[in-house]
PDB file of C-alpha atoms and ligand atoms in Angstrom:
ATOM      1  CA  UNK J   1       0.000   0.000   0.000  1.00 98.00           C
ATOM      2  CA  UNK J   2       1.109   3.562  -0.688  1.00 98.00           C
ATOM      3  CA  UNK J   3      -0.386   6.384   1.169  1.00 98.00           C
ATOM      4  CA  UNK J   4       0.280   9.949  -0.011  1.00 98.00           C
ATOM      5  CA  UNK J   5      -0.141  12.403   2.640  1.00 98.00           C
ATOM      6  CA  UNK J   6      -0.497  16.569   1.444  1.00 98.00           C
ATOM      7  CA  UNK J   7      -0.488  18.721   4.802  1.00 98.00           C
ATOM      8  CA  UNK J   8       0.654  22.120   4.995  1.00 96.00           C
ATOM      9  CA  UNK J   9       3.091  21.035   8.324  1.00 96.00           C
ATOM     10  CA  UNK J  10       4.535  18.053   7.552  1.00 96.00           C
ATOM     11  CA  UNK J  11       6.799  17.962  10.413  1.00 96.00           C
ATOM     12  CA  UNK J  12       3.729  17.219  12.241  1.00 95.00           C
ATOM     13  CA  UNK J  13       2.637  14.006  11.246  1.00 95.00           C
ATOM     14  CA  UNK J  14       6.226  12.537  10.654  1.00 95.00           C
ATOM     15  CA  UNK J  15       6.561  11.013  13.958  1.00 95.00           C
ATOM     16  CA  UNK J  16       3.986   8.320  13.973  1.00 94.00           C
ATOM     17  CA  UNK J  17       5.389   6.458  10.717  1.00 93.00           C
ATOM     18  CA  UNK J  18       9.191   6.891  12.016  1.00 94.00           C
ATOM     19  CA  UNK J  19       8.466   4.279  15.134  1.00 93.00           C
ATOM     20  CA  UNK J  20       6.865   0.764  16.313  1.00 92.00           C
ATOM     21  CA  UNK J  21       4.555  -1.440  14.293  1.00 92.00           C
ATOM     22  CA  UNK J  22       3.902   1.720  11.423  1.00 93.00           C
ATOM     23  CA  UNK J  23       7.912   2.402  11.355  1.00 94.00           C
ATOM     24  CA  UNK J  24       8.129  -2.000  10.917  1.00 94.00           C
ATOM     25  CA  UNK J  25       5.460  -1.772   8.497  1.00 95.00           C
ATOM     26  CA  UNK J  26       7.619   0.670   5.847  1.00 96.00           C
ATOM     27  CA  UNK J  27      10.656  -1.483   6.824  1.00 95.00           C
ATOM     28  CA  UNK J  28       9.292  -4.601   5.581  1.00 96.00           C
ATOM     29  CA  UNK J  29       7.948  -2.976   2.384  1.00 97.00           C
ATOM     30  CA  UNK J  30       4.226  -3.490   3.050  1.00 97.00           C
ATOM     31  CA  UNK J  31       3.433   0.070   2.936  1.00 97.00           C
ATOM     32  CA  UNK J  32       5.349   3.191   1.760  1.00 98.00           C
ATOM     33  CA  UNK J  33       4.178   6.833   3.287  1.00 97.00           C
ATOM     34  CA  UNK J  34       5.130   9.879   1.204  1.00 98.00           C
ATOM     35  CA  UNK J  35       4.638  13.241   3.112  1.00 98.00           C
ATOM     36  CA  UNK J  36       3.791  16.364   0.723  1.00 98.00           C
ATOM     37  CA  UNK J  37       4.314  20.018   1.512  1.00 98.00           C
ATOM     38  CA  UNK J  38       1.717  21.933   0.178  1.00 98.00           C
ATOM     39  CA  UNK J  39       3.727  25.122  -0.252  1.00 98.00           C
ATOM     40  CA  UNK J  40       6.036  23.004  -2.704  1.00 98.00           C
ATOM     41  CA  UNK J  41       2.751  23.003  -5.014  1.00 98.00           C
ATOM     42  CA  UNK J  42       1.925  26.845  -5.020  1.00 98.00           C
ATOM     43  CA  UNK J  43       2.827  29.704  -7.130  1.00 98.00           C
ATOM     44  CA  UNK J  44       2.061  32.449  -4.829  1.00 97.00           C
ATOM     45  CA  UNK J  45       4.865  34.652  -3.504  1.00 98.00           C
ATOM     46  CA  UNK J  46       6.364  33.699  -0.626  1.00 97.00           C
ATOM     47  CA  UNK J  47       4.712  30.686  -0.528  1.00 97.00           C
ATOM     48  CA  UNK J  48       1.512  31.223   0.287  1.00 97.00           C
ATOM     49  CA  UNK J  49      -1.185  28.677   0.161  1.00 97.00           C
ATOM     50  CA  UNK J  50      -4.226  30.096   1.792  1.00 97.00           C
ATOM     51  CA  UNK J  51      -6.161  33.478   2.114  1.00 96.00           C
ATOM     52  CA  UNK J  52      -9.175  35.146   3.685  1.00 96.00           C
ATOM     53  CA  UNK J  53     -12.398  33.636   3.231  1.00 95.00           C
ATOM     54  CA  UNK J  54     -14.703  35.689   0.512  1.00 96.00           C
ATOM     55  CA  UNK J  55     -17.780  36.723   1.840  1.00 96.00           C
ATOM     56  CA  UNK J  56     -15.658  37.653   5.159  1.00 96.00           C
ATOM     57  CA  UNK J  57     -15.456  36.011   8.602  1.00 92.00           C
ATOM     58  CA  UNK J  58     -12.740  34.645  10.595  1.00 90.00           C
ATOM     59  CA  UNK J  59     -10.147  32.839   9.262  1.00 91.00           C
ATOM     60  CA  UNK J  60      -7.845  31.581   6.220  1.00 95.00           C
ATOM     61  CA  UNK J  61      -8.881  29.386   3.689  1.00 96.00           C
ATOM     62  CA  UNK J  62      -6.774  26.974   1.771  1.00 97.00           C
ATOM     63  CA  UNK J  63      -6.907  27.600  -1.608  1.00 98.00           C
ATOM     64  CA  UNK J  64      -7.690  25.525  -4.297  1.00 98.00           C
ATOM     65  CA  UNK J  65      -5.023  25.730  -6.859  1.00 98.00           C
ATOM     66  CA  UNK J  66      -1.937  23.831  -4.461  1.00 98.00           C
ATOM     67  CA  UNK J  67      -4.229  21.568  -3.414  1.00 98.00           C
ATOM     68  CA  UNK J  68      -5.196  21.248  -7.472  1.00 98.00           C
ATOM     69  CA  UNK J  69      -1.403  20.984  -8.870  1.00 98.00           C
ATOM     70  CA  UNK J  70      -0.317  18.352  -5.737  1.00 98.00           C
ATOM     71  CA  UNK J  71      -3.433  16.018  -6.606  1.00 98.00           C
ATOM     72  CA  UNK J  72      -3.034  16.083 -10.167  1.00 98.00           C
ATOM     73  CA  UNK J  73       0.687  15.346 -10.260  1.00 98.00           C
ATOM     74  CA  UNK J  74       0.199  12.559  -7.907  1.00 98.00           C
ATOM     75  CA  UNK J  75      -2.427  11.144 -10.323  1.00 98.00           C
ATOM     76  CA  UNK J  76      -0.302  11.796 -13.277  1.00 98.00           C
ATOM     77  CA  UNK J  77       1.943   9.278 -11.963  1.00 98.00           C
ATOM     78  CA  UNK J  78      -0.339   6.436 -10.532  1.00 98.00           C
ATOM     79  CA  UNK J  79      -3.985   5.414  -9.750  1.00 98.00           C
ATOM     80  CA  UNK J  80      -5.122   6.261  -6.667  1.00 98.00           C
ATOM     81  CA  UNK J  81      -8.096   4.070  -5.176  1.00 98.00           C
ATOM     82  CA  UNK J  82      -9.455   6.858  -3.189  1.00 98.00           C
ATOM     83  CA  UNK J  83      -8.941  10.591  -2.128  1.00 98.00           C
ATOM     84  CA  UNK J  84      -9.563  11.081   1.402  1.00 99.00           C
ATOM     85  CA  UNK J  85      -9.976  14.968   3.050  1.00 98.00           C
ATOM     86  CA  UNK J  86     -10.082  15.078   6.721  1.00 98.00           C
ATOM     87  CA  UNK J  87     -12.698  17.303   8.152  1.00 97.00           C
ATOM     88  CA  UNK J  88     -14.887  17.144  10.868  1.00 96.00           C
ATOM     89  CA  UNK J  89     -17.956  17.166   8.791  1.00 96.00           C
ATOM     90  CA  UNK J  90     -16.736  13.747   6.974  1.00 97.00           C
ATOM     91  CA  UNK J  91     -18.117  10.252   8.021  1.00 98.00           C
ATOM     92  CA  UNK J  92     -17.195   9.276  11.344  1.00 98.00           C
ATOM     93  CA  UNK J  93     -14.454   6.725  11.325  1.00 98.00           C
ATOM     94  CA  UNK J  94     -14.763   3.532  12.248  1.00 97.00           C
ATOM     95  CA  UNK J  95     -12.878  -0.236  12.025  1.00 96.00           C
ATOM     96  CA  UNK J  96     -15.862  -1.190   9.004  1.00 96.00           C
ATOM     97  CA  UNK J  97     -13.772   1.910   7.140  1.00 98.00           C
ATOM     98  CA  UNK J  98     -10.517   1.224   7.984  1.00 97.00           C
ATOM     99  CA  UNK J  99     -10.944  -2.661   7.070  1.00 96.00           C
ATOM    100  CA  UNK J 100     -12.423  -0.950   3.778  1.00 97.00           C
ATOM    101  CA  UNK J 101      -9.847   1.442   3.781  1.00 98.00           C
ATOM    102  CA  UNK J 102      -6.546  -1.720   4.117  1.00 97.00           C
ATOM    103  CA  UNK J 103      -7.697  -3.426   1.236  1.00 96.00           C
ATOM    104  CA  UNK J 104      -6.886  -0.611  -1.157  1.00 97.00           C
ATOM    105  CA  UNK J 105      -3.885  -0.348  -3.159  1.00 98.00           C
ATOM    106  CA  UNK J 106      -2.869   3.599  -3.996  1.00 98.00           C
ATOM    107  CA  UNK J 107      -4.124   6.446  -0.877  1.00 98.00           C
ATOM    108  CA  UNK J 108      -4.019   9.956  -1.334  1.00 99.00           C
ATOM    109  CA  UNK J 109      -4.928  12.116   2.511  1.00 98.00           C
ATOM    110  CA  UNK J 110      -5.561  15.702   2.515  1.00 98.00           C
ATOM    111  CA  UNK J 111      -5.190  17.429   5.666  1.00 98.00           C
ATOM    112  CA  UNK J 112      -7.124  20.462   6.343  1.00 94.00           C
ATOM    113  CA  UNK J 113      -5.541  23.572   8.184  1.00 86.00           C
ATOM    114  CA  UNK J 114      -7.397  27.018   9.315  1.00 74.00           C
ATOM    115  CA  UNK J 115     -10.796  27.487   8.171  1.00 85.00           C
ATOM    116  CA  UNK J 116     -10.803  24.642   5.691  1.00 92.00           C
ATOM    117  CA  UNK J 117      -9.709  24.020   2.089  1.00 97.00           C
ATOM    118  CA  UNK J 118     -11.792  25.984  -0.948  1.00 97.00           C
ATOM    119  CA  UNK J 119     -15.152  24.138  -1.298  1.00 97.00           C
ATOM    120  CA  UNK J 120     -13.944  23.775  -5.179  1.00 98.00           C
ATOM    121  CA  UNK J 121     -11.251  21.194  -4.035  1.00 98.00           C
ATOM    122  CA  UNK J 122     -13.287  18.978  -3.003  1.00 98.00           C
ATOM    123  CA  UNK J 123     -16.154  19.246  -5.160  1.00 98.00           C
ATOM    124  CA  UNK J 124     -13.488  18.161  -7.909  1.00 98.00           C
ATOM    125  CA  UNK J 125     -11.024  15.984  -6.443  1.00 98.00           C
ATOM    126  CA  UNK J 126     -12.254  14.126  -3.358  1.00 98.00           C
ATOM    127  CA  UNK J 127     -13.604  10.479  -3.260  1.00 98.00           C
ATOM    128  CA  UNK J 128     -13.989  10.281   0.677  1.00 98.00           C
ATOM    129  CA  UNK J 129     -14.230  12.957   3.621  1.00 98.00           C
ATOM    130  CA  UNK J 130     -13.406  11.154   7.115  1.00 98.00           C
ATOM    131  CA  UNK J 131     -13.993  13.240  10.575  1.00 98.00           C
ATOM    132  CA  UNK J 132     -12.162  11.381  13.741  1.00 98.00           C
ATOM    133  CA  UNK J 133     -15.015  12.443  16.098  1.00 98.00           C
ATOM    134  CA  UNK J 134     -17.614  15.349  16.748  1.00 97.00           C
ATOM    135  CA  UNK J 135     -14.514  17.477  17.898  1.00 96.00           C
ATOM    136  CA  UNK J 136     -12.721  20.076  15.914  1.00 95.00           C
ATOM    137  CA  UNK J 137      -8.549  19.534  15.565  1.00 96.00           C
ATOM    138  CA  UNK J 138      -6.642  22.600  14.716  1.00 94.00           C
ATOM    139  CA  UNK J 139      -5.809  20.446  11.346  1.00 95.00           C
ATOM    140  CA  UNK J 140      -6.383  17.338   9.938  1.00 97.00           C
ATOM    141  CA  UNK J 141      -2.645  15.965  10.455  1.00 97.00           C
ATOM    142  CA  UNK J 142      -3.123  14.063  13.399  1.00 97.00           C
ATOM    143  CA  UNK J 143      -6.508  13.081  12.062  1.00 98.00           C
ATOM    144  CA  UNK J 144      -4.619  11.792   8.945  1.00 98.00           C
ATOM    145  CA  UNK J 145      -2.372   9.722  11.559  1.00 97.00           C
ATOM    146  CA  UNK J 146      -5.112   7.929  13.336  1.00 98.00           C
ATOM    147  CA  UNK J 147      -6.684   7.301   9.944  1.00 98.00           C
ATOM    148  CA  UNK J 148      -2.899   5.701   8.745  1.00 98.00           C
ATOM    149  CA  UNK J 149      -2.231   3.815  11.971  1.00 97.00           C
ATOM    150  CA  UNK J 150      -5.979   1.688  12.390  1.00 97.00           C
ATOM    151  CA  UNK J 151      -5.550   0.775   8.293  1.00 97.00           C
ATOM    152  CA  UNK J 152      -1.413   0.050   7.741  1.00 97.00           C
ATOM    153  CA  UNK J 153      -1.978  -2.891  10.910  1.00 95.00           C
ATOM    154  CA  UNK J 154      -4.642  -4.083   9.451  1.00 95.00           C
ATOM    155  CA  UNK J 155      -2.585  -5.153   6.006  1.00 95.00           C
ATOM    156  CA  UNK J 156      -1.630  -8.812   6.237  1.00 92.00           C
ATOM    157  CA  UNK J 157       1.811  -9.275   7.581  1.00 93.00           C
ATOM    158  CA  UNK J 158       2.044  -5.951   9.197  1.00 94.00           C
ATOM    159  CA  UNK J 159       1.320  -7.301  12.593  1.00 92.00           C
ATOM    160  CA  UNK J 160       3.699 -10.423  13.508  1.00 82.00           C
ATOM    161  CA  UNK J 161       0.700 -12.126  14.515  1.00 73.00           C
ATOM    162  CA  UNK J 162      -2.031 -12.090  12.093  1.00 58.00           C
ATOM    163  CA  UNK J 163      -4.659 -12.940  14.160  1.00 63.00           C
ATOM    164  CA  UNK J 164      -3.705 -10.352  16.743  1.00 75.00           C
ATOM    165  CA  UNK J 165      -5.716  -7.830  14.322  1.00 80.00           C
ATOM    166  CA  UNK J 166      -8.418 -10.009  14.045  1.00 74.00           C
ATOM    167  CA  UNK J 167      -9.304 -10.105  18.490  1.00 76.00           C
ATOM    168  CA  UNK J 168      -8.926  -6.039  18.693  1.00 82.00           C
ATOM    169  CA  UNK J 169     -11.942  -4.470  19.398  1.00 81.00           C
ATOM    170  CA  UNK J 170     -14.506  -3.551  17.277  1.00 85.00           C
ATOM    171  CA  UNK J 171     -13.451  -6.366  14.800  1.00 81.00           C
ATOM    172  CA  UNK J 172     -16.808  -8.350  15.778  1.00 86.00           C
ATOM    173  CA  UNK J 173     -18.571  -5.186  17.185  1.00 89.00           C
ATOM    174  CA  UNK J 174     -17.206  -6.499  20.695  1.00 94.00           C
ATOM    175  CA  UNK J 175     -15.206  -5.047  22.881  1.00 95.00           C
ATOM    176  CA  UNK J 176     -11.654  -6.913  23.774  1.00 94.00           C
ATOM    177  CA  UNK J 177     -11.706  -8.998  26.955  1.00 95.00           C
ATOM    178  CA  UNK J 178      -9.614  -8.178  29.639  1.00 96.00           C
ATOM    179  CA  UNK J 179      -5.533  -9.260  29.598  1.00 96.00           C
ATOM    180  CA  UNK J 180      -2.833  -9.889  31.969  1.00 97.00           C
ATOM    181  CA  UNK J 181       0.784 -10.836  32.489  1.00 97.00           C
ATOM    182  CA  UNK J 182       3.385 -11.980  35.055  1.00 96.00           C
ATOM    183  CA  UNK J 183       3.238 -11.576  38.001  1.00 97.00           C
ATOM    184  CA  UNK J 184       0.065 -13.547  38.695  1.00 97.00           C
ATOM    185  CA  UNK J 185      -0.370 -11.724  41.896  1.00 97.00           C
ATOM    186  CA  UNK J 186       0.074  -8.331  42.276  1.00 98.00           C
ATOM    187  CA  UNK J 187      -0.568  -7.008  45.833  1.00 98.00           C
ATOM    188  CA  UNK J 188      -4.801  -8.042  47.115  1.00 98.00           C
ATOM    189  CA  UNK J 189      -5.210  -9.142  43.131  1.00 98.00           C
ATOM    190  CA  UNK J 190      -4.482 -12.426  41.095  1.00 98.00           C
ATOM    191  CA  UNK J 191      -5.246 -13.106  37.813  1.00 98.00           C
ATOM    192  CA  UNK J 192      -8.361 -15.397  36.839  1.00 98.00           C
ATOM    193  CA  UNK J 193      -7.801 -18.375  37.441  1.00 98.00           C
ATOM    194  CA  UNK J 194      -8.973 -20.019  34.080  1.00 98.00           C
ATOM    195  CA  UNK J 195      -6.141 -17.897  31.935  1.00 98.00           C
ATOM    196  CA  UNK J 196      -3.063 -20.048  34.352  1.00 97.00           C
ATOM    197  CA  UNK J 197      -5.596 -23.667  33.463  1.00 97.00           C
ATOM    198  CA  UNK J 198      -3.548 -23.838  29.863  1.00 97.00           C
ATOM    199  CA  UNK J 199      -6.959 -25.064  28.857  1.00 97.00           C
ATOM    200  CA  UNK J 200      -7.462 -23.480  25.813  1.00 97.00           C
ATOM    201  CA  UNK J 201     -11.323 -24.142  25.166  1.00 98.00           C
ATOM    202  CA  UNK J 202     -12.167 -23.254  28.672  1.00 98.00           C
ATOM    203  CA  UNK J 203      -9.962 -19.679  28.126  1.00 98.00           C
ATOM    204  CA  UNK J 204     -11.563 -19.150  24.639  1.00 97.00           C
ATOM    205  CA  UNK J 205     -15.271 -19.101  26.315  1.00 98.00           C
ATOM    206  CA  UNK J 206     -14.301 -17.596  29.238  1.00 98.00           C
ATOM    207  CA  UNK J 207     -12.641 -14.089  26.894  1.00 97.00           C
ATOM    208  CA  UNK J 208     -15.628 -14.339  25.033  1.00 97.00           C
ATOM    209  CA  UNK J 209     -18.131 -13.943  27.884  1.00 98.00           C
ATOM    210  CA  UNK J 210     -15.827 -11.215  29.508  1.00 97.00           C
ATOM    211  CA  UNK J 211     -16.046  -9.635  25.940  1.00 96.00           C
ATOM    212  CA  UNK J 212     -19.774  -9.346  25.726  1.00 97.00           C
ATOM    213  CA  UNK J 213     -19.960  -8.647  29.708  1.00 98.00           C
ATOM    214  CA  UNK J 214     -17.702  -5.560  28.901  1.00 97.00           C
ATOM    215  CA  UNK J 215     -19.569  -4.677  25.360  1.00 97.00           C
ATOM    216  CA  UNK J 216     -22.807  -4.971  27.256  1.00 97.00           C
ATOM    217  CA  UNK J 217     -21.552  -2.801  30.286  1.00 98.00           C
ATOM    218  CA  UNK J 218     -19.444   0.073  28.268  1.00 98.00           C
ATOM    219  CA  UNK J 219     -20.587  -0.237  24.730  1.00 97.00           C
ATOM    220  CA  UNK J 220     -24.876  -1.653  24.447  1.00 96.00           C
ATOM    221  CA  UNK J 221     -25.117   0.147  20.855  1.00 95.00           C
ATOM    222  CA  UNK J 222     -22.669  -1.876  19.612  1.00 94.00           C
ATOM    223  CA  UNK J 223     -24.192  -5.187  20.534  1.00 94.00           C
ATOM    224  CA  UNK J 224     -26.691  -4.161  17.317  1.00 90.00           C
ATOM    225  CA  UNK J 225     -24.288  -5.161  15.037  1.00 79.00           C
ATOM    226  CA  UNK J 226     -23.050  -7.989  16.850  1.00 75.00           C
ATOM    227  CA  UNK J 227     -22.088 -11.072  14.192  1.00 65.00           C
TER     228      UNK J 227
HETATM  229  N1  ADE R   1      -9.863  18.244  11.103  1.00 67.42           N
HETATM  230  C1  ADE R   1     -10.274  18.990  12.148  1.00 67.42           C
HETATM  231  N2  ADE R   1     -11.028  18.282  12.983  1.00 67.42           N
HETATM  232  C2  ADE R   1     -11.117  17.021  12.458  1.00 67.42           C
HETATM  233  C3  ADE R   1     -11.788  15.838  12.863  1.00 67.42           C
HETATM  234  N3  ADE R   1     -12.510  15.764  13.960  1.00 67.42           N
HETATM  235  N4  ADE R   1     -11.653  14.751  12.067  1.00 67.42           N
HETATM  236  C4  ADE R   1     -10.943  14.814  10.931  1.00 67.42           C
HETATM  237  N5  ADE R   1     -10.305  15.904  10.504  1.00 67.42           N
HETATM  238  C5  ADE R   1     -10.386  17.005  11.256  1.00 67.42           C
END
Protein backbone atom coordinates (compact mmCIF):
# COMPACT_ATOMS: atom_id res chain seq x y z
CA UNK A 1 0.00 0.00 0.00
CA UNK A 2 1.11 3.56 -0.69
CA UNK A 3 -0.39 6.38 1.17
CA UNK A 4 0.28 9.95 -0.01
CA UNK A 5 -0.14 12.40 2.64
CA UNK A 6 -0.50 16.57 1.44
CA UNK A 7 -0.49 18.72 4.80
CA UNK A 8 0.65 22.12 4.99
CA UNK A 9 3.09 21.04 8.32
CA UNK A 10 4.53 18.05 7.55
CA UNK A 11 6.80 17.96 10.41
CA UNK A 12 3.73 17.22 12.24
CA UNK A 13 2.64 14.01 11.25
CA UNK A 14 6.23 12.54 10.65
CA UNK A 15 6.56 11.01 13.96
CA UNK A 16 3.99 8.32 13.97
CA UNK A 17 5.39 6.46 10.72
CA UNK A 18 9.19 6.89 12.02
CA UNK A 19 8.47 4.28 15.13
CA UNK A 20 6.86 0.76 16.31
CA UNK A 21 4.55 -1.44 14.29
CA UNK A 22 3.90 1.72 11.42
CA UNK A 23 7.91 2.40 11.36
CA UNK A 24 8.13 -2.00 10.92
CA UNK A 25 5.46 -1.77 8.50
CA UNK A 26 7.62 0.67 5.85
CA UNK A 27 10.66 -1.48 6.82
CA UNK A 28 9.29 -4.60 5.58
CA UNK A 29 7.95 -2.98 2.38
CA UNK A 30 4.23 -3.49 3.05
CA UNK A 31 3.43 0.07 2.94
CA UNK A 32 5.35 3.19 1.76
CA UNK A 33 4.18 6.83 3.29
CA UNK A 34 5.13 9.88 1.20
CA UNK A 35 4.64 13.24 3.11
CA UNK A 36 3.79 16.36 0.72
CA UNK A 37 4.31 20.02 1.51
CA UNK A 38 1.72 21.93 0.18
CA UNK A 39 3.73 25.12 -0.25
CA UNK A 40 6.04 23.00 -2.70
CA UNK A 41 2.75 23.00 -5.01
CA UNK A 42 1.92 26.84 -5.02
CA UNK A 43 2.83 29.70 -7.13
CA UNK A 44 2.06 32.45 -4.83
CA UNK A 45 4.86 34.65 -3.50
CA UNK A 46 6.36 33.70 -0.63
CA UNK A 47 4.71 30.69 -0.53
CA UNK A 48 1.51 31.22 0.29
CA UNK A 49 -1.18 28.68 0.16
CA UNK A 50 -4.23 30.10 1.79
CA UNK A 51 -6.16 33.48 2.11
CA UNK A 52 -9.17 35.15 3.68
CA UNK A 53 -12.40 33.64 3.23
CA UNK A 54 -14.70 35.69 0.51
CA UNK A 55 -17.78 36.72 1.84
CA UNK A 56 -15.66 37.65 5.16
CA UNK A 57 -15.46 36.01 8.60
CA UNK A 58 -12.74 34.64 10.60
CA UNK A 59 -10.15 32.84 9.26
CA UNK A 60 -7.84 31.58 6.22
CA UNK A 61 -8.88 29.39 3.69
CA UNK A 62 -6.77 26.97 1.77
CA UNK A 63 -6.91 27.60 -1.61
CA UNK A 64 -7.69 25.53 -4.30
CA UNK A 65 -5.02 25.73 -6.86
CA UNK A 66 -1.94 23.83 -4.46
CA UNK A 67 -4.23 21.57 -3.41
CA UNK A 68 -5.20 21.25 -7.47
CA UNK A 69 -1.40 20.98 -8.87
CA UNK A 70 -0.32 18.35 -5.74
CA UNK A 71 -3.43 16.02 -6.61
CA UNK A 72 -3.03 16.08 -10.17
CA UNK A 73 0.69 15.35 -10.26
CA UNK A 74 0.20 12.56 -7.91
CA UNK A 75 -2.43 11.14 -10.32
CA UNK A 76 -0.30 11.80 -13.28
CA UNK A 77 1.94 9.28 -11.96
CA UNK A 78 -0.34 6.44 -10.53
CA UNK A 79 -3.98 5.41 -9.75
CA UNK A 80 -5.12 6.26 -6.67
CA UNK A 81 -8.10 4.07 -5.18
CA UNK A 82 -9.46 6.86 -3.19
CA UNK A 83 -8.94 10.59 -2.13
CA UNK A 84 -9.56 11.08 1.40
CA UNK A 85 -9.98 14.97 3.05
CA UNK A 86 -10.08 15.08 6.72
CA UNK A 87 -12.70 17.30 8.15
CA UNK A 88 -14.89 17.14 10.87
CA UNK A 89 -17.96 17.17 8.79
CA UNK A 90 -16.74 13.75 6.97
CA UNK A 91 -18.12 10.25 8.02
CA UNK A 92 -17.19 9.28 11.34
CA UNK A 93 -14.45 6.73 11.32
CA UNK A 94 -14.76 3.53 12.25
CA UNK A 95 -12.88 -0.24 12.02
CA UNK A 96 -15.86 -1.19 9.00
CA UNK A 97 -13.77 1.91 7.14
CA UNK A 98 -10.52 1.22 7.98
CA UNK A 99 -10.94 -2.66 7.07
CA UNK A 100 -12.42 -0.95 3.78
CA UNK A 101 -9.85 1.44 3.78
CA UNK A 102 -6.55 -1.72 4.12
CA UNK A 103 -7.70 -3.43 1.24
CA UNK A 104 -6.89 -0.61 -1.16
CA UNK A 105 -3.89 -0.35 -3.16
CA UNK A 106 -2.87 3.60 -4.00
CA UNK A 107 -4.12 6.45 -0.88
CA UNK A 108 -4.02 9.96 -1.33
CA UNK A 109 -4.93 12.12 2.51
CA UNK A 110 -5.56 15.70 2.52
CA UNK A 111 -5.19 17.43 5.67
CA UNK A 112 -7.12 20.46 6.34
CA UNK A 113 -5.54 23.57 8.18
CA UNK A 114 -7.40 27.02 9.31
CA UNK A 115 -10.80 27.49 8.17
CA UNK A 116 -10.80 24.64 5.69
CA UNK A 117 -9.71 24.02 2.09
CA UNK A 118 -11.79 25.98 -0.95
CA UNK A 119 -15.15 24.14 -1.30
CA UNK A 120 -13.94 23.78 -5.18
CA UNK A 121 -11.25 21.19 -4.04
CA UNK A 122 -13.29 18.98 -3.00
CA UNK A 123 -16.15 19.25 -5.16
CA UNK A 124 -13.49 18.16 -7.91
CA UNK A 125 -11.02 15.98 -6.44
CA UNK A 126 -12.25 14.13 -3.36
CA UNK A 127 -13.60 10.48 -3.26
CA UNK A 128 -13.99 10.28 0.68
CA UNK A 129 -14.23 12.96 3.62
CA UNK A 130 -13.41 11.15 7.12
CA UNK A 131 -13.99 13.24 10.57
CA UNK A 132 -12.16 11.38 13.74
CA UNK A 133 -15.01 12.44 16.10
CA UNK A 134 -17.61 15.35 16.75
CA UNK A 135 -14.51 17.48 17.90
CA UNK A 136 -12.72 20.08 15.91
CA UNK A 137 -8.55 19.53 15.57
CA UNK A 138 -6.64 22.60 14.72
CA UNK A 139 -5.81 20.45 11.35
CA UNK A 140 -6.38 17.34 9.94
CA UNK A 141 -2.65 15.96 10.45
CA UNK A 142 -3.12 14.06 13.40
CA UNK A 143 -6.51 13.08 12.06
CA UNK A 144 -4.62 11.79 8.95
CA UNK A 145 -2.37 9.72 11.56
CA UNK A 146 -5.11 7.93 13.34
CA UNK A 147 -6.68 7.30 9.94
CA UNK A 148 -2.90 5.70 8.75
CA UNK A 149 -2.23 3.81 11.97
CA UNK A 150 -5.98 1.69 12.39
CA UNK A 151 -5.55 0.78 8.29
CA UNK A 152 -1.41 0.05 7.74
CA UNK A 153 -1.98 -2.89 10.91
CA UNK A 154 -4.64 -4.08 9.45
CA UNK A 155 -2.59 -5.15 6.01
CA UNK A 156 -1.63 -8.81 6.24
CA UNK A 157 1.81 -9.27 7.58
CA UNK A 158 2.04 -5.95 9.20
CA UNK A 159 1.32 -7.30 12.59
CA UNK A 160 3.70 -10.42 13.51
CA UNK A 161 0.70 -12.13 14.52
CA UNK A 162 -2.03 -12.09 12.09
CA UNK A 163 -4.66 -12.94 14.16
CA UNK A 164 -3.71 -10.35 16.74
CA UNK A 165 -5.72 -7.83 14.32
CA UNK A 166 -8.42 -10.01 14.05
CA UNK A 167 -9.30 -10.11 18.49
CA UNK A 168 -8.93 -6.04 18.69
CA UNK A 169 -11.94 -4.47 19.40
CA UNK A 170 -14.51 -3.55 17.28
CA UNK A 171 -13.45 -6.37 14.80
CA UNK A 172 -16.81 -8.35 15.78
CA UNK A 173 -18.57 -5.19 17.19
CA UNK A 174 -17.21 -6.50 20.69
CA UNK A 175 -15.21 -5.05 22.88
CA UNK A 176 -11.65 -6.91 23.77
CA UNK A 177 -11.71 -9.00 26.96
CA UNK A 178 -9.61 -8.18 29.64
CA UNK A 179 -5.53 -9.26 29.60
CA UNK A 180 -2.83 -9.89 31.97
CA UNK A 181 0.78 -10.84 32.49
CA UNK A 182 3.39 -11.98 35.06
CA UNK A 183 3.24 -11.58 38.00
CA UNK A 184 0.07 -13.55 38.69
CA UNK A 185 -0.37 -11.72 41.90
CA UNK A 186 0.07 -8.33 42.28
CA UNK A 187 -0.57 -7.01 45.83
CA UNK A 188 -4.80 -8.04 47.11
CA UNK A 189 -5.21 -9.14 43.13
CA UNK A 190 -4.48 -12.43 41.10
CA UNK A 191 -5.25 -13.11 37.81
CA UNK A 192 -8.36 -15.40 36.84
CA UNK A 193 -7.80 -18.38 37.44
CA UNK A 194 -8.97 -20.02 34.08
CA UNK A 195 -6.14 -17.90 31.93
CA UNK A 196 -3.06 -20.05 34.35
CA UNK A 197 -5.60 -23.67 33.46
CA UNK A 198 -3.55 -23.84 29.86
CA UNK A 199 -6.96 -25.06 28.86
CA UNK A 200 -7.46 -23.48 25.81
CA UNK A 201 -11.32 -24.14 25.17
CA UNK A 202 -12.17 -23.25 28.67
CA UNK A 203 -9.96 -19.68 28.13
CA UNK A 204 -11.56 -19.15 24.64
CA UNK A 205 -15.27 -19.10 26.31
CA UNK A 206 -14.30 -17.60 29.24
CA UNK A 207 -12.64 -14.09 26.89
CA UNK A 208 -15.63 -14.34 25.03
CA UNK A 209 -18.13 -13.94 27.88
CA UNK A 210 -15.83 -11.22 29.51
CA UNK A 211 -16.05 -9.63 25.94
CA UNK A 212 -19.77 -9.35 25.73
CA UNK A 213 -19.96 -8.65 29.71
CA UNK A 214 -17.70 -5.56 28.90
CA UNK A 215 -19.57 -4.68 25.36
CA UNK A 216 -22.81 -4.97 27.26
CA UNK A 217 -21.55 -2.80 30.29
CA UNK A 218 -19.44 0.07 28.27
CA UNK A 219 -20.59 -0.24 24.73
CA UNK A 220 -24.88 -1.65 24.45
CA UNK A 221 -25.12 0.15 20.86
CA UNK A 222 -22.67 -1.88 19.61
CA UNK A 223 -24.19 -5.19 20.53
CA UNK A 224 -26.69 -4.16 17.32
CA UNK A 225 -24.29 -5.16 15.04
CA UNK A 226 -23.05 -7.99 16.85
CA UNK A 227 -22.09 -11.07 14.19
N1 LIG B 1 -9.86 18.24 11.10
C1 LIG B 1 -10.27 18.99 12.15
N2 LIG B 1 -11.03 18.28 12.98
C2 LIG B 1 -11.12 17.02 12.46
C3 LIG B 1 -11.79 15.84 12.86
N3 LIG B 1 -12.51 15.76 13.96
N4 LIG B 1 -11.65 14.75 12.07
C4 LIG B 1 -10.94 14.81 10.93
N5 LIG B 1 -10.31 15.90 10.50
C5 LIG B 1 -10.39 17.01 11.26
Amino acid sequence: MRIDIITCLPQLIESPFNHSILQRAKIKGLVEVILHDLRDYTTYKHRQIDDYAFGGGAGMVLMVEPIAACIRSLQSQRQYDEVIYMTPDGETFNQKIANQLSLKGNLIILCGHYKGIDERARQKFITKEISIGDYVLSGGELAAAVVSDAVIRLIPGVLSDETSALSDSFQDNLLAPPVYTRPAVFEDLTVPEVLLSGHEAKINEWRFEQALHRTQTRRPDLLKNFE
